XYZ file of C-alpha atoms in Angstrom:
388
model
C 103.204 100.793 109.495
C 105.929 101.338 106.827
C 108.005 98.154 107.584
C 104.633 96.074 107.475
C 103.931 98.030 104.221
C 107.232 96.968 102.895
C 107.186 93.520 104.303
C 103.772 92.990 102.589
C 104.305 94.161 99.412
C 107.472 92.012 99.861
C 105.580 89.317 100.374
C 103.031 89.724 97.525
C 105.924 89.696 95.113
C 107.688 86.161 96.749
C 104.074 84.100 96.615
C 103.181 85.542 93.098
C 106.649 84.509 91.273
C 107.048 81.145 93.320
C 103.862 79.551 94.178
C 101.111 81.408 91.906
C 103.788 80.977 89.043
C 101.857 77.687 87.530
C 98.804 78.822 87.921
C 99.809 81.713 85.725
C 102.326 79.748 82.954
C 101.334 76.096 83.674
C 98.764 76.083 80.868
C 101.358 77.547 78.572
C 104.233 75.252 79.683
C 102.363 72.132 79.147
C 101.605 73.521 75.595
C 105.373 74.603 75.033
C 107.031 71.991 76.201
C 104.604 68.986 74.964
C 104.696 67.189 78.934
C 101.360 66.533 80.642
C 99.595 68.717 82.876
C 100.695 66.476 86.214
C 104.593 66.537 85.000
C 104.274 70.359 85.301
C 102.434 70.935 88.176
C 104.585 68.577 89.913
C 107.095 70.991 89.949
C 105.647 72.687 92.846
C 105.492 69.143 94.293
C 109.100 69.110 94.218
C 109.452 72.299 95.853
C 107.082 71.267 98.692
C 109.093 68.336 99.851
C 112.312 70.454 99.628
C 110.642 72.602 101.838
C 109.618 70.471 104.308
C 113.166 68.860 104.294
C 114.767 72.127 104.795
C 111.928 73.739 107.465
C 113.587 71.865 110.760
C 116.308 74.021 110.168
C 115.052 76.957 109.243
C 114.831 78.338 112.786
C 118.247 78.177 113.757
C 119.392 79.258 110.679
C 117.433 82.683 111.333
C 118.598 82.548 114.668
C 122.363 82.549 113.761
C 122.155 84.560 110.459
C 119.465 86.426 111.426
C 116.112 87.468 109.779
C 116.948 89.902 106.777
C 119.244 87.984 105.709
C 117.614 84.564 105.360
C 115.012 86.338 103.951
C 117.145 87.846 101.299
C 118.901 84.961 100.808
C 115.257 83.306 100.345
C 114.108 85.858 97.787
C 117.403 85.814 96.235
C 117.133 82.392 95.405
C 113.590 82.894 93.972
C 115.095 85.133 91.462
C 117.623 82.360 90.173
C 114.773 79.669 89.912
C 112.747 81.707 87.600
C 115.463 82.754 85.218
C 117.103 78.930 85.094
C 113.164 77.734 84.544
C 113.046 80.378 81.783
C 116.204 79.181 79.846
C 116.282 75.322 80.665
C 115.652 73.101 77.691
C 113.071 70.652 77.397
C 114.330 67.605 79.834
C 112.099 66.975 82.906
C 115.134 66.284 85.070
C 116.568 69.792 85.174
C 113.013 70.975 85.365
C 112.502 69.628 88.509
C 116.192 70.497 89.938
C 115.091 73.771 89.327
C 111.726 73.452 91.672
C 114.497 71.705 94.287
C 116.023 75.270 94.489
C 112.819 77.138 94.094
C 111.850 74.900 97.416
C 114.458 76.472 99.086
C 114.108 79.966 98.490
C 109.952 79.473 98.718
C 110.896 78.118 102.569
C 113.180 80.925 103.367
C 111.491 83.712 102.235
C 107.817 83.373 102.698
C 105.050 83.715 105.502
C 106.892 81.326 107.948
C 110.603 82.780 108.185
C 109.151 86.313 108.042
C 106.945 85.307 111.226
C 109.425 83.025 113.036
C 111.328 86.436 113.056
C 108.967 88.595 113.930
C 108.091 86.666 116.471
C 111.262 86.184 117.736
C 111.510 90.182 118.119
C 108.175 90.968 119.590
C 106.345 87.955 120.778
C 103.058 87.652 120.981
C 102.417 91.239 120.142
C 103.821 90.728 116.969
C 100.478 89.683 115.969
C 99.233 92.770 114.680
C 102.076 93.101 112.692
C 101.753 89.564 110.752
C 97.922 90.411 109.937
C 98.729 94.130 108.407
C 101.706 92.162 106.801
C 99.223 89.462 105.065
C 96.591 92.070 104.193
C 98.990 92.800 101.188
C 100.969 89.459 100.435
C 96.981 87.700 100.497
C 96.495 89.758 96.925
C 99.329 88.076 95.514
C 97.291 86.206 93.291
C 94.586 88.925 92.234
C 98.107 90.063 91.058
C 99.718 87.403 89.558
C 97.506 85.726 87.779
C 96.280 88.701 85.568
C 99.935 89.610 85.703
C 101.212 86.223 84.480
C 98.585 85.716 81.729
C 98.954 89.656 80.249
C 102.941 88.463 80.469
C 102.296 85.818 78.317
C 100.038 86.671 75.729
C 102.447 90.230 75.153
C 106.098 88.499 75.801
C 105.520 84.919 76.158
C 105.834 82.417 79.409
C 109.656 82.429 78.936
C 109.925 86.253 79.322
C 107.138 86.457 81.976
C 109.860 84.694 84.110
C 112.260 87.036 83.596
C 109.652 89.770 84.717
C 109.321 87.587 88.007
C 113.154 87.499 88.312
C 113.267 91.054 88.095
C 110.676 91.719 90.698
C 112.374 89.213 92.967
C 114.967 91.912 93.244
C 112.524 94.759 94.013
C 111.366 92.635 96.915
C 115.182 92.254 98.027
C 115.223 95.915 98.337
C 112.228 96.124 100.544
C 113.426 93.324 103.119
C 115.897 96.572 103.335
C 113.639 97.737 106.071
C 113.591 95.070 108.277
C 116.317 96.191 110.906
C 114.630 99.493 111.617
C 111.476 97.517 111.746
C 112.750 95.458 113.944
C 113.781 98.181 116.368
C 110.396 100.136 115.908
C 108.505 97.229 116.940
C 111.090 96.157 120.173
C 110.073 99.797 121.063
C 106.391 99.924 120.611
C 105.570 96.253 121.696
C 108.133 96.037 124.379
C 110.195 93.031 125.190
C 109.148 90.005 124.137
C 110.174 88.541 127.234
C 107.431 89.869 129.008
C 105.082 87.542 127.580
C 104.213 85.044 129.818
C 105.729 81.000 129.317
C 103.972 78.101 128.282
C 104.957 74.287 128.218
C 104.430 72.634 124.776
C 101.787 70.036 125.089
C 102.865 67.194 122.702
C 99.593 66.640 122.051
C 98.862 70.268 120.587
C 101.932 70.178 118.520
C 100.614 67.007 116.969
C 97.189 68.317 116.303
C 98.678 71.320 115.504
C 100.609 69.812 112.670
C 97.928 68.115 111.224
C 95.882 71.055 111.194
C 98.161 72.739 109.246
C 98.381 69.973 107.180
C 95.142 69.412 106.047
C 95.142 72.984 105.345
C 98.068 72.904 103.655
C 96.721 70.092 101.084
C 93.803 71.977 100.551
C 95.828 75.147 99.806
C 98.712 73.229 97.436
C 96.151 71.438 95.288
C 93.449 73.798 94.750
C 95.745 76.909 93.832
C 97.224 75.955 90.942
C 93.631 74.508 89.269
C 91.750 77.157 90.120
C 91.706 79.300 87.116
C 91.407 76.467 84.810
C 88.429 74.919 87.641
C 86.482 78.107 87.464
C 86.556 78.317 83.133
C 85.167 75.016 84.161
C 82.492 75.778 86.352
C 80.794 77.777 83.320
C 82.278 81.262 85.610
C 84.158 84.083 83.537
C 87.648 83.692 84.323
C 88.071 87.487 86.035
C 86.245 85.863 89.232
C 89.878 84.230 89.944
C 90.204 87.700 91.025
C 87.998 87.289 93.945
C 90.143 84.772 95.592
C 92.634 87.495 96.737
C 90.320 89.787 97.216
C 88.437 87.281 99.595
C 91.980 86.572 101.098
C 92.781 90.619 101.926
C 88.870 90.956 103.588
C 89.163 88.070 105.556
C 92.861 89.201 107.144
C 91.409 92.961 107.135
C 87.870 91.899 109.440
C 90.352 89.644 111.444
C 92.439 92.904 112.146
C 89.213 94.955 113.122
C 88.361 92.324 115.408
C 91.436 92.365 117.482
C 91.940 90.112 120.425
C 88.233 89.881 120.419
C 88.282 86.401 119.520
C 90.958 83.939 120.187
C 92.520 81.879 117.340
C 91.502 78.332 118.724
C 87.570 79.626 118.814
C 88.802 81.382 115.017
C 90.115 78.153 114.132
C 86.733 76.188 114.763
C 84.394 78.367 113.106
C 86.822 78.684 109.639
C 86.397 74.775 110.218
C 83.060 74.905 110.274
C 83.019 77.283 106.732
C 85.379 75.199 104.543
C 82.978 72.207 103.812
C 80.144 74.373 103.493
C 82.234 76.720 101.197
C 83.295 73.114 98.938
C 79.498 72.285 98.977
C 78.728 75.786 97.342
C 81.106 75.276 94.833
C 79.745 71.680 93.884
C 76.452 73.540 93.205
C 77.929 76.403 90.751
C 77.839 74.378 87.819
C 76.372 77.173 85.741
C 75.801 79.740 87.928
C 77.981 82.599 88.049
C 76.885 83.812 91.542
C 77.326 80.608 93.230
C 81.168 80.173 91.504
C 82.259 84.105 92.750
C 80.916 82.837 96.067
C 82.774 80.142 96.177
C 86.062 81.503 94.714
C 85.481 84.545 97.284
C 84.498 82.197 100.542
C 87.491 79.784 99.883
C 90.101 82.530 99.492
C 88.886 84.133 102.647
C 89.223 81.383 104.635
C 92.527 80.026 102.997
C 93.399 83.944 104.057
C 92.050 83.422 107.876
C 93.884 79.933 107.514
C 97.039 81.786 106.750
C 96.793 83.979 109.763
C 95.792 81.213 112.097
C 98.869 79.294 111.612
C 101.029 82.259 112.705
C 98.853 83.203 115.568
C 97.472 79.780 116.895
C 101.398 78.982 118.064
C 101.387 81.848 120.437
C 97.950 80.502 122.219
C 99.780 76.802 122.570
C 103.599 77.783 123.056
C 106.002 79.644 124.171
C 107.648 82.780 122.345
C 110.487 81.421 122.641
C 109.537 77.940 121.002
C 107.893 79.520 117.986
C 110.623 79.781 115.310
C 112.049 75.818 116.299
C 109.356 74.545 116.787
C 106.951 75.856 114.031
C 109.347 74.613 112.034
C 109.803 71.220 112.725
C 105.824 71.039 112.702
C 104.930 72.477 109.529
C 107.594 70.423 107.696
C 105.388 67.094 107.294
C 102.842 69.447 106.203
C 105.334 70.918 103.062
C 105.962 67.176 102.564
C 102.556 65.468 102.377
C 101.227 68.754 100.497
C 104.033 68.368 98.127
C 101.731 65.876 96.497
C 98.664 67.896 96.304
C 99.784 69.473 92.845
C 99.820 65.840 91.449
C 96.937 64.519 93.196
C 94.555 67.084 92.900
C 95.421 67.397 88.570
C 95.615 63.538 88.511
C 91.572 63.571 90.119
C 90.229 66.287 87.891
C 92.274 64.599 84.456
C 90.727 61.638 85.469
C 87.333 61.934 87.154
C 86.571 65.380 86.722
C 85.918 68.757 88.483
C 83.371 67.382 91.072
C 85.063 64.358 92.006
C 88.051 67.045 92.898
C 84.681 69.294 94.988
C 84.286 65.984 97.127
C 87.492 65.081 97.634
C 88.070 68.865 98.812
C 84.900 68.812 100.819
C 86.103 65.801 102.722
C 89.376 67.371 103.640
C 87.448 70.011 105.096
C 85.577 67.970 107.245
C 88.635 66.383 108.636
C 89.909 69.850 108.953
C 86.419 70.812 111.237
C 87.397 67.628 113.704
C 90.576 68.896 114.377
C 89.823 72.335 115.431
C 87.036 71.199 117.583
C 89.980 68.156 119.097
C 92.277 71.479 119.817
C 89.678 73.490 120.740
C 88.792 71.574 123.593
C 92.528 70.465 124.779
C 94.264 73.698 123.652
C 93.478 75.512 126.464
C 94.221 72.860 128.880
C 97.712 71.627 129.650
C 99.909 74.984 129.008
C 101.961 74.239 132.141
C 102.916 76.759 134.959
C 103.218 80.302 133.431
C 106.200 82.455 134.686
C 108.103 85.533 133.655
C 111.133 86.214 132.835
């Protein structure tokens, strides 16, 4: 329980300072540095397609260097990105060298390298693990946000980032505990070679992928307009809030429930819940009820969504696969989400917040046929199971 303690809180500080960061200081930047609202929130563009350039080899790169370190390394890295973006000058180029880097340190220190080593020490039953992990890192933006804004109206966006930097360095600290985590959970989940083998299906790794990028899309483009969305939506801006707290519920019922219900059947029915969460927000125009819902529904299942792409791997591979070849397929989804930023603040500039409901709506919809497509083949052609 301590390690996932640390490892959470860990992970609350690397989302909040990396990808939360514009929906905290974008507003600001665009003010302070006189660029439009789609040249900053490209930024995280940037970082998206580094990260999906860099994910194929992020699994043998914990494999040789091992896990604390790459995630140090990550969160390390992190650090540096907010202190250059808090002293570079006004000249887009530099600005978005700086997201290059932040794209590496976002890869190697978030959700996916700390799972691709957990996994990698406990298998399957490193499951329980990852959700107590996320129940923490999924309030990263009830956190940040407030954070960022008090930040900037007492010290200004500049010196917010230097705040981030700082924390950065508290998270290095807790990534501390990682070794004797790591032998804690080799002792209470046993090997993870006793976890029975599966073949990769090619077809489940490419629905897989696109699952997770759909998802992805969703998750890149909404995040960052959020805040500014729900002003918009006539809803106080304290009911940003209720996206992490939506997140943290969702991973905390998921953790009551257990084995209880497998992550393909978990996968369908959060498929199911994203349009009709999209439709409630296209009716809160006004109504403060309606918006919360929609803020809270979305967040929980962007926080079930979150869990399901760490867990749905061990229903379709092997143990052994997970860190290789999670990473090769969630790198076209860091690529094609790279342009979610841009695409999602290009809509709303241009056509407005419901245009942006739709187009969000339909994503989810695509997202629904793909879950039901792995649903019903997921289960199918694992191959012969051994043991080792």
């Amino acid at each position: 329980m301590r390690t996932a303690m640390a490892l959470g809180l860990s992970q609350l500080i690397n989302w909040g300072v990396s990808f939360y960061l514009l929906g905290a200081f974008g507003p600001a930047m665009v003010k302070d540095l006189g660029w439009s609202g789609q040249q900053v929130f490209a930024g995280l563009s940037v970082a998206m397609v580094v990260m999906g350039l860099v994910s194929p080899f992020t699994g043998g790169l914990v494999e040789r260097c091992g896990g604390r370190a790459v995630l140090r390394f990550g969160t390390l890295l992190n650090a540096v990105s907010c202190m250059l973006l808090a002293s570079s000058w006004p000249s887009l180029p530099i600005y978005y060298l700086i997201w290059m880097l932040f794209g590496v340190g976002m890869r190697l220190s978030l959700y996916d390298a700390l799972f691709a080593v957990l996994a990698g020490l406990a298998g399957e039953r490193a499951r329980g693990t990852m959700v107590r992990i996320t129940l923490l890192g999924g309030l990263s933006s009830t956190v940040f946000w407030p954070l960022g804004s008090g930040l900037q109206d007492l010290i200004g966006w500049r010196h917010g980032l230097m705040v981030y930097a700082a924390l950065c360095l508290v998270s290095v600290t807790l990534l501390y505990v990682l070794p004797a985590g790591a032998a804690m959970l080799k002792a209470e989940l046993g090997d993870s070679h006793a976890t029975p083998q599966r073949a990769a299906s090619v077809f489940n790794q490419w629905l897989f992928g696109l699952g997770v990028t759909l998802v992805g899309v969703l998750s890149a483009g909404l995040a960052p307009q959020l805040p500014d969305l729900l002003t918009s939506l006539g809803a106080p801006i304290g009911l940003v809030a209720l996206w992490g707290i939506g997140q943290t519920c969702a991973r905390m019922t998921q953790s009551l429930l257990g084995e209880s219900i497998t992550a393909l059947s978990l996968n369908v029915w959060v498929g199911i819940s994203l349009p009709l969460c999209f439709a409630i927000g296209l009716l809160s125009q006004g109504r403060v009820l309606l918006a919360g819902l929609f803020v809270f529904g979305y967040g929980a299942l962007n926080g079930l969504s979150t869990l399901l792409r760490a867990s749905l791997p061990f229903e379709l591979f092997a143990p052994d696969q997970y860190a290789r070849l999670t990473g090769k397929l969630v790198a076209p989804a860091f690529i094609l989400s790279a342009f979610a930023p841009w695409l999602f603040a290009a809509v709303r500039d241009h056509s407005g917040d419901r245009t942006l409901l739709w187009m969000a709506l339909g994503i989810g919809l695509c997202s629904l046929m793909v879950a039901i497509a792995l649903k019903a083949v997921g289960g199918i052609d694992h191959g012969p199971t051994t043991k080792e």
